[in-house]
XYZ file of C-alpha atoms in Angstrom:
770
model
C 94.520 -216.159 230.507
C 92.972 -216.370 233.956
C 96.430 -215.973 235.484
C 97.078 -212.957 233.290
C 93.787 -211.449 234.389
C 94.656 -212.028 238.024
C 98.038 -210.435 237.393
C 96.384 -207.439 235.799
C 93.918 -207.078 238.681
C 96.727 -207.402 241.227
C 98.841 -204.819 239.443
C 95.852 -202.532 239.086
C 95.107 -202.788 242.801
C 98.747 -202.094 243.594
C 98.829 -199.098 241.282
C 95.613 -197.749 242.770
C 97.017 -198.105 246.287
C 100.238 -196.485 245.142
C 98.340 -193.549 243.682
C 96.412 -193.115 246.926
C 99.667 -193.222 248.853
C 101.239 -190.764 246.409
C 98.346 -188.362 246.881
C 98.646 -188.665 250.665
C 102.363 -187.987 250.390
C 101.719 -184.990 248.114
C 99.076 -183.655 250.498
C 101.456 -184.014 253.430
C 104.226 -182.186 251.587
C 101.891 -179.395 250.505
C 100.482 -179.112 254.030
C 103.996 -178.895 255.509
C 105.071 -176.153 253.085
C 101.857 -174.171 253.534
C 101.964 -174.448 257.346
C 105.619 -173.409 257.586
C 105.103 -170.516 255.180
C 102.021 -169.338 257.088
C 103.945 -169.545 260.362
C 106.792 -167.440 258.923
C 104.340 -164.806 257.697
C 102.540 -164.876 261.039
C 105.911 -164.266 262.677
C 106.212 -161.111 260.550
C 102.828 -159.759 261.732
C 103.725 -160.545 265.339
C 107.188 -159.055 265.099
C 106.039 -155.978 263.174
C 103.406 -155.279 265.809
C 105.972 -155.676 268.612
C 108.480 -153.403 266.863
C 105.781 -150.799 266.199
C 104.733 -150.714 269.868
C 108.348 -150.618 271.020
C 109.057 -147.738 268.643
C 105.952 -145.832 269.771
C 107.020 -146.119 273.400
C 110.271 -144.235 272.723
C 110.785 -140.975 274.587
C 112.109 -139.562 271.314
C 108.577 -139.400 269.897
C 106.900 -138.290 273.111
C 108.817 -135.011 272.766
C 106.207 -134.006 270.169
C 103.227 -134.519 272.467
C 101.231 -131.238 272.777
C 100.635 -131.870 276.490
C 104.236 -132.912 277.052
C 106.807 -131.541 279.443
C 108.237 -128.021 279.098
C 110.419 -127.777 276.073
C 108.312 -130.226 274.069
C 106.758 -129.284 270.736
C 103.279 -127.753 270.953
C 101.540 -128.647 267.685
C 99.003 -126.431 265.964
C 96.762 -126.906 262.975
C 98.940 -124.654 260.829
C 100.929 -126.384 258.127
C 104.090 -124.402 258.775
C 107.231 -125.865 257.244
C 110.476 -124.903 259.054
C 113.530 -123.969 257.054
C 115.626 -126.580 258.827
C 114.649 -129.870 260.382
C 113.940 -129.453 264.087
C 116.580 -131.256 266.246
C 113.884 -133.371 267.881
C 112.460 -134.236 264.453
C 115.931 -135.145 263.274
C 116.394 -137.408 266.300
C 113.023 -139.022 265.599
C 113.997 -139.629 261.970
C 117.305 -141.154 263.048
C 115.449 -143.482 265.428
C 113.237 -144.594 262.550
C 116.291 -145.016 260.327
C 117.775 -147.289 262.957
C 114.486 -149.226 262.938
C 115.135 -149.883 259.234
C 118.525 -151.339 260.151
C 116.938 -153.636 262.743
C 114.336 -154.832 260.225
C 116.680 -154.988 257.249
C 115.147 -155.224 253.750
C 111.628 -155.022 255.190
C 110.838 -151.413 256.077
C 110.847 -149.132 253.037
C 109.426 -145.988 254.665
C 108.674 -144.807 258.227
C 107.192 -141.558 259.497
C 105.767 -139.685 262.492
C 102.459 -137.853 261.813
C 100.467 -135.470 264.049
C 96.700 -135.491 264.571
C 96.166 -132.984 261.724
C 97.844 -135.242 259.181
C 101.135 -133.290 259.120
C 104.325 -135.295 258.849
C 106.799 -134.382 261.601
C 109.576 -136.677 260.364
C 110.012 -139.261 257.616
C 112.709 -141.732 256.526
C 112.671 -143.474 253.135
C 115.213 -146.320 252.657
C 117.431 -144.841 255.345
C 117.366 -141.280 253.958
C 115.863 -138.559 256.177
C 113.383 -136.413 254.262
C 114.158 -132.647 254.277
C 111.500 -130.310 255.768
C 110.197 -129.127 252.414
C 109.331 -132.703 251.385
C 107.241 -133.478 254.483
C 103.579 -134.008 253.610
C 100.648 -132.157 255.235
C 97.935 -134.292 253.642
C 98.364 -137.617 255.446
C 94.889 -137.380 257.007
C 93.487 -138.656 253.700
C 95.639 -141.810 253.767
C 93.759 -145.084 254.191
C 95.593 -145.959 257.391
C 95.101 -142.592 259.143
C 91.463 -142.643 260.321
C 91.378 -146.299 261.494
C 94.563 -145.777 263.507
C 93.412 -142.549 265.180
C 90.330 -144.394 266.458
C 92.430 -146.996 268.273
C 93.474 -146.830 271.935
C 97.120 -146.983 272.983
C 98.829 -150.323 272.501
C 96.884 -151.287 269.353
C 98.367 -151.509 265.853
C 96.462 -151.079 262.592
C 97.852 -153.172 259.721
C 96.433 -151.894 256.438
C 95.500 -153.623 253.193
C 98.058 -153.371 250.336
C 98.349 -150.002 248.584
C 100.862 -148.158 246.400
C 103.162 -146.039 248.551
C 103.374 -142.431 247.306
C 106.911 -142.206 248.713
C 108.486 -145.392 247.299
C 106.120 -146.238 244.420
C 105.912 -149.862 245.616
C 103.074 -152.130 246.674
C 103.193 -152.085 250.478
C 101.303 -152.909 253.643
C 101.670 -150.651 256.666
C 101.759 -150.855 260.452
C 100.483 -147.838 262.362
C 99.846 -147.161 266.053
C 98.422 -144.077 267.778
C 100.514 -141.858 270.046
C 98.255 -141.210 273.034
C 98.955 -138.217 275.244
C 98.396 -137.540 278.918
C 94.832 -136.504 278.122
C 94.095 -139.991 276.821
C 93.534 -138.710 273.283
C 95.799 -139.592 270.336
C 97.930 -136.613 269.275
C 99.539 -138.421 266.327
C 100.742 -141.762 265.060
C 103.873 -143.734 264.180
C 103.738 -145.473 260.828
C 105.990 -147.689 258.736
C 105.551 -149.424 255.390
C 106.789 -152.853 254.287
C 107.205 -153.680 250.599
C 105.238 -156.766 249.582
C 108.195 -157.934 247.490
C 110.130 -158.340 250.742
C 107.909 -161.360 251.492
C 109.032 -163.135 248.309
C 111.677 -165.240 250.109
C 108.832 -166.798 252.130
C 106.968 -167.786 248.928
C 109.961 -169.111 246.978
C 110.036 -172.862 246.442
C 111.470 -174.673 243.436
C 109.057 -177.605 243.711
C 105.738 -175.885 244.398
C 103.822 -172.786 243.449
C 103.098 -170.674 246.532
C 100.560 -167.859 246.676
C 99.347 -165.517 249.379
C 95.609 -164.870 249.026
C 93.632 -162.277 250.966
C 90.305 -163.859 251.898
C 88.574 -160.532 252.494
C 89.327 -159.077 249.042
C 89.535 -162.354 247.138
C 92.747 -161.280 245.445
C 96.256 -162.729 245.169
C 98.698 -160.738 247.316
C 101.897 -162.426 246.112
C 102.637 -165.346 243.807
C 105.943 -167.190 243.524
C 105.552 -167.453 239.743
C 104.565 -163.837 239.038
C 106.449 -160.680 240.035
C 104.524 -157.618 241.188
C 104.192 -154.604 238.903
C 107.432 -152.645 239.648
C 105.888 -149.259 238.742
C 102.178 -149.360 239.599
C 99.909 -146.334 239.420
C 98.711 -145.041 242.790
C 95.107 -145.954 241.934
C 95.989 -149.375 240.453
C 93.868 -152.387 241.371
C 95.812 -154.738 243.548
C 96.515 -158.320 242.467
C 94.481 -160.609 240.244
C 91.220 -162.102 241.541
C 91.094 -165.753 242.528
C 88.743 -168.189 240.815
C 85.099 -168.354 241.872
C 85.571 -171.970 243.039
C 88.475 -171.040 245.297
C 86.684 -167.952 246.599
C 83.670 -170.041 247.567
C 85.921 -172.607 249.221
C 87.798 -169.996 251.273
C 84.649 -168.113 252.189
C 83.328 -171.263 253.810
C 86.579 -172.230 255.552
C 89.922 -170.400 255.508
C 91.704 -173.720 256.161
C 89.947 -176.333 253.981
C 91.365 -179.789 253.352
C 93.709 -180.254 250.345
C 91.623 -180.002 247.184
C 92.128 -180.520 243.454
C 91.239 -177.393 241.429
C 91.971 -177.079 237.694
C 94.278 -180.110 237.755
C 96.311 -178.722 240.657
C 96.372 -180.176 244.148
C 96.149 -177.278 246.583
C 96.760 -176.992 250.316
C 95.592 -174.022 252.404
C 96.976 -172.584 255.655
C 95.659 -169.383 257.265
C 98.326 -166.905 258.358
C 98.034 -166.225 262.112
C 96.754 -162.682 262.413
C 96.733 -160.025 265.082
C 94.156 -157.584 266.385
C 93.218 -154.702 264.031
C 94.797 -156.414 261.025
C 92.828 -155.702 257.845
C 94.741 -158.470 256.044
C 93.225 -161.979 256.182
C 95.905 -163.969 254.419
C 95.841 -167.613 253.461
C 98.876 -169.425 252.030
C 97.967 -171.604 249.037
C 100.565 -174.174 247.934
C 99.888 -176.124 244.741
C 101.452 -178.864 242.617
C 100.166 -181.045 239.766
C 97.597 -183.544 241.040
C 98.278 -187.280 240.996
C 96.946 -188.932 237.771
C 93.698 -190.905 237.558
C 93.161 -194.665 237.595
C 95.280 -196.537 235.077
C 92.499 -198.791 233.838
C 90.252 -195.889 232.804
C 91.784 -195.861 229.321
C 92.139 -199.635 228.959
C 89.873 -201.811 226.801
C 87.912 -204.696 228.329
C 89.752 -207.470 226.495
C 91.574 -209.827 228.875
C 94.615 -209.955 226.620
C 94.848 -206.229 226.623
C 94.590 -206.227 230.415
C 97.332 -208.827 230.701
C 99.594 -206.920 228.330
C 98.895 -203.733 230.217
C 99.700 -205.490 233.491
C 102.994 -206.773 232.120
C 103.794 -203.338 230.736
C 103.080 -201.782 234.081
C 105.293 -204.323 235.792
C 108.115 -203.519 233.383
C 107.519 -199.820 233.865
C 107.492 -200.254 237.628
C 110.759 -202.164 237.497
C 112.391 -199.497 235.331
C 110.983 -196.741 237.507
C 112.234 -198.520 240.638
C 115.684 -198.796 239.101
C 115.637 -195.118 238.165
C 114.440 -194.259 241.674
C 117.293 -196.220 243.161
C 119.716 -194.303 240.942
C 118.160 -191.005 242.021
C 118.244 -191.991 245.680
C 121.875 -193.029 245.391
C 122.719 -189.766 243.648
C 120.841 -187.833 246.356
C 122.709 -189.714 249.079
C 126.030 -188.690 247.502
C 125.317 -185.048 246.693
C 124.532 -181.920 248.668
C 120.905 -180.876 248.183
C 121.559 -177.121 248.302
C 124.579 -176.819 245.982
C 124.528 -180.057 243.978
C 128.160 -180.684 244.962
C 129.431 -184.056 246.215
C 128.787 -184.475 249.921
C 131.082 -185.830 252.632
C 130.240 -189.446 251.786
C 131.140 -189.105 248.099
C 134.256 -187.063 248.908
C 135.443 -189.778 251.317
C 134.852 -192.442 248.675
C 136.839 -190.516 246.052
C 139.548 -189.725 248.599
C 139.931 -193.416 249.441
C 140.367 -194.279 245.757
C 142.753 -191.352 245.121
C 144.919 -192.320 248.086
C 145.008 -195.987 247.049
C 145.967 -195.069 243.476
C 148.490 -192.470 244.646
C 150.159 -194.947 247.015
C 150.609 -197.460 244.189
C 151.942 -194.819 241.774
C 153.972 -192.807 244.283
C 151.810 -189.666 243.815
C 151.084 -186.881 246.298
C 147.427 -186.016 246.975
C 146.057 -183.068 248.959
C 142.853 -182.048 250.698
C 141.906 -178.393 251.201
C 139.335 -177.973 253.978
C 137.598 -174.577 253.655
C 135.481 -172.889 256.324
C 133.819 -169.539 255.585
C 134.482 -166.912 258.253
C 131.557 -164.958 259.778
C 129.026 -166.714 257.553
C 126.586 -166.758 260.495
C 126.461 -162.944 260.299
C 124.957 -163.199 256.795
C 122.181 -165.520 258.037
C 121.532 -163.448 261.167
C 121.552 -160.096 259.363
C 119.992 -160.822 255.963
C 118.264 -164.157 256.503
C 118.806 -167.768 255.478
C 117.687 -167.170 251.874
C 120.670 -164.873 251.366
C 122.909 -167.373 253.132
C 121.749 -170.197 250.845
C 122.307 -168.059 247.735
C 125.790 -167.173 248.990
C 126.644 -170.866 249.516
C 125.491 -171.664 245.986
C 127.662 -168.829 244.622
C 130.672 -170.080 246.577
C 130.089 -173.586 245.197
C 129.932 -172.286 241.631
C 133.098 -170.216 242.018
C 135.064 -173.092 243.543
C 133.886 -175.528 240.868
C 135.015 -173.166 238.101
C 138.408 -172.651 239.751
C 139.573 -176.287 239.798
C 140.181 -179.041 237.262
C 137.511 -181.566 236.332
C 139.740 -184.260 237.842
C 139.579 -182.471 241.216
C 136.576 -182.834 243.525
C 134.855 -179.834 245.107
C 132.490 -180.924 247.897
C 130.266 -179.319 250.520
C 130.566 -181.031 253.873
C 127.723 -179.145 255.559
C 126.971 -175.658 256.880
C 129.608 -173.248 255.571
C 132.315 -175.923 255.198
C 133.684 -177.007 251.805
C 136.520 -179.301 250.747
C 138.643 -179.732 247.631
C 140.367 -183.012 246.777
C 143.461 -182.640 244.597
C 144.247 -186.255 243.624
C 147.625 -185.269 242.199
C 149.841 -182.320 243.192
C 153.553 -181.839 242.686
C 154.452 -181.123 246.304
C 153.458 -179.173 249.414
C 154.265 -175.692 247.949
C 152.004 -176.506 244.979
C 149.164 -177.431 247.346
C 149.690 -174.190 249.303
C 149.637 -172.218 246.039
C 146.286 -173.801 245.122
C 144.881 -172.998 248.566
C 146.037 -169.361 248.441
C 144.563 -168.980 244.941
C 141.303 -170.404 246.260
C 141.359 -167.965 249.197
C 141.941 -165.000 246.866
C 138.969 -166.051 244.718
C 136.688 -166.297 247.747
C 137.715 -162.839 248.951
C 136.399 -161.239 245.748
C 132.894 -159.826 246.472
C 129.814 -161.940 245.791
C 126.664 -160.272 244.453
C 123.692 -161.861 246.225
C 120.210 -160.477 245.525
C 121.649 -157.027 244.850
C 124.028 -157.019 247.844
C 127.809 -157.037 247.545
C 128.895 -159.508 250.216
C 132.502 -159.892 251.277
C 133.598 -163.384 252.282
C 136.760 -164.535 253.995
C 137.767 -168.087 254.741
C 140.158 -170.298 256.666
C 141.775 -173.200 254.787
C 143.505 -176.221 256.279
C 145.804 -178.270 254.027
C 146.763 -181.920 254.505
C 148.738 -184.178 252.147
C 149.140 -187.886 251.568
C 151.456 -189.595 252.366
C 152.936 -186.805 254.547
C 150.017 -186.562 256.995
C 148.395 -189.966 256.582
C 147.483 -192.568 253.988
C 143.855 -193.196 255.005
C 140.936 -190.902 254.238
C 139.993 -190.330 257.871
C 143.600 -189.475 258.794
C 143.980 -186.918 256.005
C 140.573 -185.356 256.678
C 141.290 -185.075 260.401
C 144.669 -183.471 259.713
C 143.071 -180.928 257.344
C 140.379 -180.239 259.954
C 142.964 -179.559 262.674
C 144.894 -177.201 260.360
C 141.708 -175.361 259.358
C 140.624 -174.709 262.942
C 144.095 -173.500 263.855
C 144.074 -171.193 260.805
C 140.693 -169.832 261.908
C 141.838 -169.321 265.501
C 145.012 -167.454 264.454
C 143.402 -165.775 261.393
C 146.204 -167.120 259.217
C 144.115 -167.801 256.097
C 145.944 -170.910 254.872
C 147.758 -173.368 257.133
C 149.366 -176.749 256.452
C 148.923 -179.435 259.075
C 151.740 -180.006 261.545
C 151.754 -182.544 264.319
C 152.273 -179.772 266.876
C 148.884 -178.296 265.920
C 146.948 -181.445 266.700
C 144.225 -180.820 269.242
C 144.752 -184.342 270.523
C 148.421 -183.734 271.175
C 149.995 -185.091 274.379
C 149.947 -181.622 275.965
C 146.225 -181.216 275.374
C 145.489 -184.712 276.625
C 147.615 -183.958 279.693
C 145.618 -180.778 280.347
C 142.398 -182.764 280.027
C 143.622 -185.315 282.548
C 144.707 -182.553 284.935
C 141.291 -180.928 284.657
C 139.598 -184.190 285.619
C 141.939 -184.409 288.585
C 141.253 -180.757 289.443
C 137.541 -181.521 289.733
C 138.308 -184.363 292.146
C 140.865 -182.380 294.196
C 138.820 -179.148 294.510
C 141.428 -177.089 292.652
C 138.706 -174.974 291.041
C 137.666 -171.814 292.875
C 134.920 -169.285 292.293
C 135.385 -165.522 292.046
C 132.381 -163.229 292.457
C 131.666 -159.931 290.707
C 128.929 -157.761 292.267
C 125.814 -156.539 290.474
C 124.676 -153.146 291.780
C 121.286 -151.381 291.579
C 121.804 -148.192 289.556
C 119.357 -146.066 291.542
C 119.843 -147.275 295.107
C 123.485 -148.299 294.950
C 122.811 -151.566 296.795
C 124.197 -154.970 295.821
C 121.500 -157.065 294.098
C 123.595 -160.161 293.495
C 126.892 -161.593 292.287
C 128.043 -163.438 289.179
C 130.110 -166.562 289.922
C 133.171 -166.963 287.674
C 135.255 -170.146 287.828
C 139.085 -170.114 288.078
C 141.580 -172.992 288.239
C 144.129 -172.795 291.058
C 146.682 -175.100 289.401
C 149.340 -176.458 291.810
C 152.143 -175.686 289.317
C 150.808 -173.126 286.825
C 149.096 -170.910 289.382
C 145.733 -169.261 288.619
C 144.597 -170.520 285.196
C 141.984 -168.293 283.440
C 138.805 -169.932 282.130
C 139.753 -169.286 278.490
C 142.520 -171.891 278.857
C 140.396 -174.759 280.152
C 136.702 -174.099 279.362
C 137.195 -174.950 275.620
C 138.897 -178.204 276.670
C 135.907 -179.051 278.846
C 133.442 -178.147 276.073
C 135.203 -180.408 273.596
C 135.648 -183.392 275.882
C 132.329 -183.856 277.671
C 133.676 -182.462 280.934
C 131.525 -179.353 280.682
C 128.569 -180.956 282.513
C 130.611 -182.053 285.564
C 132.409 -178.689 285.513
C 129.070 -176.832 285.459
C 127.672 -178.964 288.284
C 130.876 -178.334 290.293
C 130.401 -174.583 289.779
C 126.719 -174.767 290.715
C 127.510 -176.776 293.837
C 130.134 -174.263 295.009
C 127.960 -171.240 294.150
C 124.878 -172.597 295.936
C 126.957 -173.516 298.994
C 128.399 -169.976 299.117
C 124.972 -168.373 298.685
C 123.695 -170.469 301.618
C 126.706 -169.410 303.730
C 125.941 -165.739 303.005
C 122.261 -166.310 303.811
C 123.160 -167.923 307.146
C 125.331 -164.859 307.888
C 122.335 -162.586 307.293
C 123.102 -161.554 303.702
C 120.603 -162.718 301.055
C 122.802 -162.454 297.944
C 121.552 -163.961 294.696
C 124.350 -165.855 292.863
C 124.379 -166.149 289.058
C 126.038 -169.065 287.220
C 126.597 -169.325 283.457
C 124.924 -172.318 281.812
C 126.701 -173.989 278.872
C 124.745 -174.851 275.672
C 125.478 -178.543 276.252
C 124.017 -178.371 279.738
C 120.753 -176.772 278.618
C 119.877 -179.765 276.417
C 120.850 -182.251 279.127
C 117.482 -183.695 280.254
C 118.625 -184.255 283.851
C 119.695 -180.643 284.527
C 116.380 -179.427 286.058
C 116.264 -182.396 288.436
C 119.941 -181.982 289.401
C 119.364 -178.293 290.184
C 116.291 -179.186 292.286
C 118.270 -181.750 294.291
C 121.152 -179.291 294.732
C 118.895 -176.570 296.159
C 117.183 -179.081 298.450
C 120.486 -180.502 299.697
C 121.858 -177.086 300.690
C 118.538 -175.654 301.827
C 118.883 -172.590 299.599
C 115.729 -170.753 298.428
C 115.516 -171.109 294.650
C 115.140 -167.325 294.216
C 118.779 -166.871 295.332
C 120.065 -168.857 292.326
C 120.169 -167.304 288.864
C 121.152 -169.140 285.663
C 122.568 -167.108 282.764
C 122.495 -168.320 279.167
C 123.238 -166.644 275.852
C 120.878 -165.934 272.939
C 122.754 -168.420 270.732
C 122.362 -171.115 273.412
C 118.571 -170.698 273.290
C 118.230 -170.373 269.508
C 120.316 -173.501 268.826
C 117.265 -175.598 269.847
C 114.454 -173.195 270.878
C 111.774 -175.746 271.693
C 114.006 -177.956 273.840
C 115.500 -174.879 275.523
C 112.020 -173.560 276.291
C 111.029 -176.844 277.943
C 114.157 -176.979 280.113
C 113.847 -173.331 281.133
C 110.185 -173.732 282.042
C 111.118 -176.603 284.392
C 113.872 -174.524 285.998
C 111.597 -171.488 286.302
C 108.915 -173.620 287.950
C 111.477 -174.459 290.614
C 111.703 -170.726 291.366
C 115.171 -170.266 289.816
C 115.769 -166.871 288.164
C 116.792 -166.890 284.479
C 118.832 -164.301 282.520
C 119.599 -163.817 278.832
C 123.351 -163.060 278.778
C 125.405 -161.194 276.131
C 122.205 -159.742 274.609
C 122.792 -158.115 271.220
C 125.515 -160.479 270.004
C 123.205 -163.256 268.818
C 119.949 -163.554 266.903
C 116.694 -163.751 268.801
C 113.280 -164.491 267.375
C 110.867 -161.966 268.891
C 108.258 -164.677 269.417
C 110.667 -166.920 271.345
C 112.011 -164.009 273.406
C 108.446 -163.288 274.560
C 107.852 -166.952 275.417
C 111.046 -167.579 277.350
C 110.541 -167.616 281.142
C 113.318 -165.088 281.787
C 113.206 -162.117 284.139
C 116.482 -160.378 283.303
C 118.281 -159.242 280.159
C 122.044 -158.560 280.224
C 123.426 -156.215 277.556
C 126.780 -157.435 276.234
C 129.822 -155.557 277.520
C 131.098 -154.843 273.975
C 128.179 -152.438 273.391
C 128.261 -150.872 276.865
C 132.005 -150.138 276.815
C 131.767 -148.225 273.494
C 128.350 -146.608 273.931
C 129.782 -143.136 274.607
C 132.032 -143.253 271.541
C 129.898 -145.217 269.070
C 126.454 -143.866 268.167
C 125.125 -147.233 266.990
C 126.172 -148.868 270.260
C 124.345 -146.147 272.206
C 121.186 -146.699 270.133
C 121.439 -150.457 270.643
C 121.850 -150.062 274.417
C 118.874 -147.703 274.584
C 116.743 -149.991 272.388
C 117.709 -153.032 274.473
C 116.693 -151.246 277.681
C 113.359 -150.221 276.130
C 112.799 -153.755 274.808
C 113.594 -155.340 278.163
C 111.276 -153.020 280.063
C 108.453 -153.497 277.543
C 108.784 -157.255 278.045
C 108.701 -156.791 281.827
C 112.389 -157.682 282.312
C 115.057 -156.107 284.495
C 118.018 -154.879 282.413
C 121.669 -155.334 283.442
C 124.584 -153.584 281.718
C 127.917 -155.417 281.826
C 131.317 -153.826 281.220
C 130.770 -150.529 283.098
C 134.311 -149.171 283.199
C 133.897 -145.502 284.150
C 131.623 -142.965 285.854
C 130.478 -141.390 282.562
C 129.087 -144.698 281.308
C 127.317 -145.268 284.648
C 125.708 -141.821 284.447
C 124.547 -142.437 280.870
C 123.035 -145.821 281.795
C 121.142 -144.263 284.688
C 119.708 -141.630 282.332
C 118.520 -144.411 279.994
C 116.721 -146.188 282.836
C 119.056 -149.199 283.180
C 118.289 -151.184 286.352
C 121.545 -152.912 287.337
C 125.223 -152.470 286.414
C 128.290 -154.678 286.617
C 131.910 -153.911 285.770
C 135.410 -152.906 286.872
C 134.243 -149.380 287.772
C 132.380 -150.940 290.706
C 134.574 -153.965 291.457
C 136.562 -156.694 289.770
C 135.788 -160.384 290.366
C 137.101 -161.422 293.812
C 137.192 -164.465 296.096
C 134.193 -165.071 298.345
C 135.917 -163.775 301.500
C 136.959 -160.539 299.798
C 133.466 -160.162 298.355
C 131.971 -160.508 301.856
C 134.334 -157.822 303.205
C 133.537 -155.583 300.248
C 129.780 -155.831 300.797
C 130.095 -155.184 304.542
C 132.540 -152.276 304.312
C 131.336 -150.439 301.216
C 129.444 -147.158 301.637
C 127.407 -146.040 298.631
C 127.587 -142.269 298.305
C 125.582 -140.178 295.835
C 127.951 -137.895 293.965
C 126.381 -135.683 291.302
C 123.556 -138.148 290.931
C 125.836 -141.177 290.582
C 126.880 -144.068 292.796
C 130.492 -144.474 293.837
C 132.020 -147.108 296.075
C 134.260 -146.470 299.029
C 136.309 -149.067 300.806
C 136.397 -151.490 297.856
C 139.219 -154.037 297.991
C 142.110 -153.735 295.548
C 141.626 -155.206 292.065
C 142.613 -158.828 291.740
């Protein structure tokens, strides 16, 4: 009996400790979810404020300033409504419509309002309002008076209200338009539907709420939709409990607390100046149960029996936990499909069985094309929903004896343990491709999906799982590169073929034998016509093949680990050339592209420092260029590396701007001083309206962040003239000069004579294109 009592006490102590640990674990999970959600919402406030100030700084809106330049609109107090929309008002509305595209699924209405409360232009869900629908009573709106009292550069973010234009619960962002007199002559205003924040408060395991501390009301709740058709004078949200209101009034970030049987964690949303919203994210889940002995009788026998029962329960629960953990280790968390580990296990068994029975098995490796565009454009919530829809469609399309798996990212695989022959496997793959090309409906959007499918068969392409998977992978990447849809593996496609290995060996030898040369393309100041620097571009002077372009050997270097030595070789040659120019009396800044692999290499800053010291080159004459995607792949690590490089005095550029996805908060934090607009937008800006808007917006964004702006791909005089009118700082392209060897570049700089022709810069004496 004494032993049983000791057992009961021991088990009780263990259970109590386990409950304390479980509560700590629950608190940590709730804190993580609440903190991340609050950070995402804080990112919205920060980004909305930045976009509002960027929009207000547009010359398009300054055309309405009463004290503006000749030809601008002189406003009066009269509420006159023109029969047709003024061209300037139309341009302003189009600019706001483009703002909606930039902030997709967020902005539901945007407008420009004068100091008398008259709307000058309005856009609702991308549709420009006709003149007769423009309001002249906006001065009574809740956001109007607080905004008109603000100085320039401040943004008022209003409490939730029902929008008279969209009929939705919204919050708004409004900033004054201040004229030359220093007085606001109007304001720019846009509304954001509260339902657009629902992706941030969606979590299958927890209930997430946004609470406004000032009003004591729930802004948004993951378990309750907002009223879709509220009255304009409706009370917003339900009030929080008195206990929670008291708790938040004392501290907007209290420790996790149990309220009404729910464990709750609180995280204040980072706010900005003039924001009427004081939001706190509240994440809740059922609290951990009380002490087990509270309901037990005092009898020792009962305690012993309870202890034994708990031990049995613990053993069963442990066994069930092991089963759940094993299942979790074999399945994909997002889609519930088998993961790579389970697929490999089933493939091993299918191949072993097929070899004994003389059967043919096949693997279809599927990679979704342009899936990143869905994440970048609509957000990761849409991307996750799309992946789940793809998983469901694939599962329904194949037999129960087949295995549909998700390998990670946007990559899926199908194991066909028994197929008749290769044509039958191709038929299955083409049927799968046709199914994926049918539109998917994701949160109200019709999304088109394409895919690339690699096919490998056993025993034709291998009899081991890793051999078959590698063969399917090679075929898939070749199908993606050639846009062939479905492709069966052939030995000639193998990326590790003798020819590729030979090229890799030759590249290593080229680095040792100095076969790589640098070409330089000038960067020219738009206003002054002077050379501001040069971009270094590597070429391979192959002893047998001649001049090999970078597209033929850079991918080989990226995939083999040679990219770091290749980058250091390029840096060494570029720094040496910049020092030679400096010694000759020409201080020319040289720019070198930095690979994503190099940016995360911890020794890069120190290697660059040693390189500059060895050649005696001032750090300001070296510029490193990296793309948006390079930074966003690992923002925190990239920020640390760039800060070290910037502290050395090295200049930093964001290259190919507009083709990736930048977080506004990271773009502000990066220690860059130059932004390069991608050539694809510059080359088509005169023919494509959206490209022109993007170029103009990028120039405005760069200047508002204090950055110089470079336009690549300038191919003609008309584009150069347009860029000058938009205020671009520096240009680069074939219209000025093609990339050339260092000696030709030196001659070009010395002999060129910039001449102003009709307000533009032309170049005389440039060497022939190479």
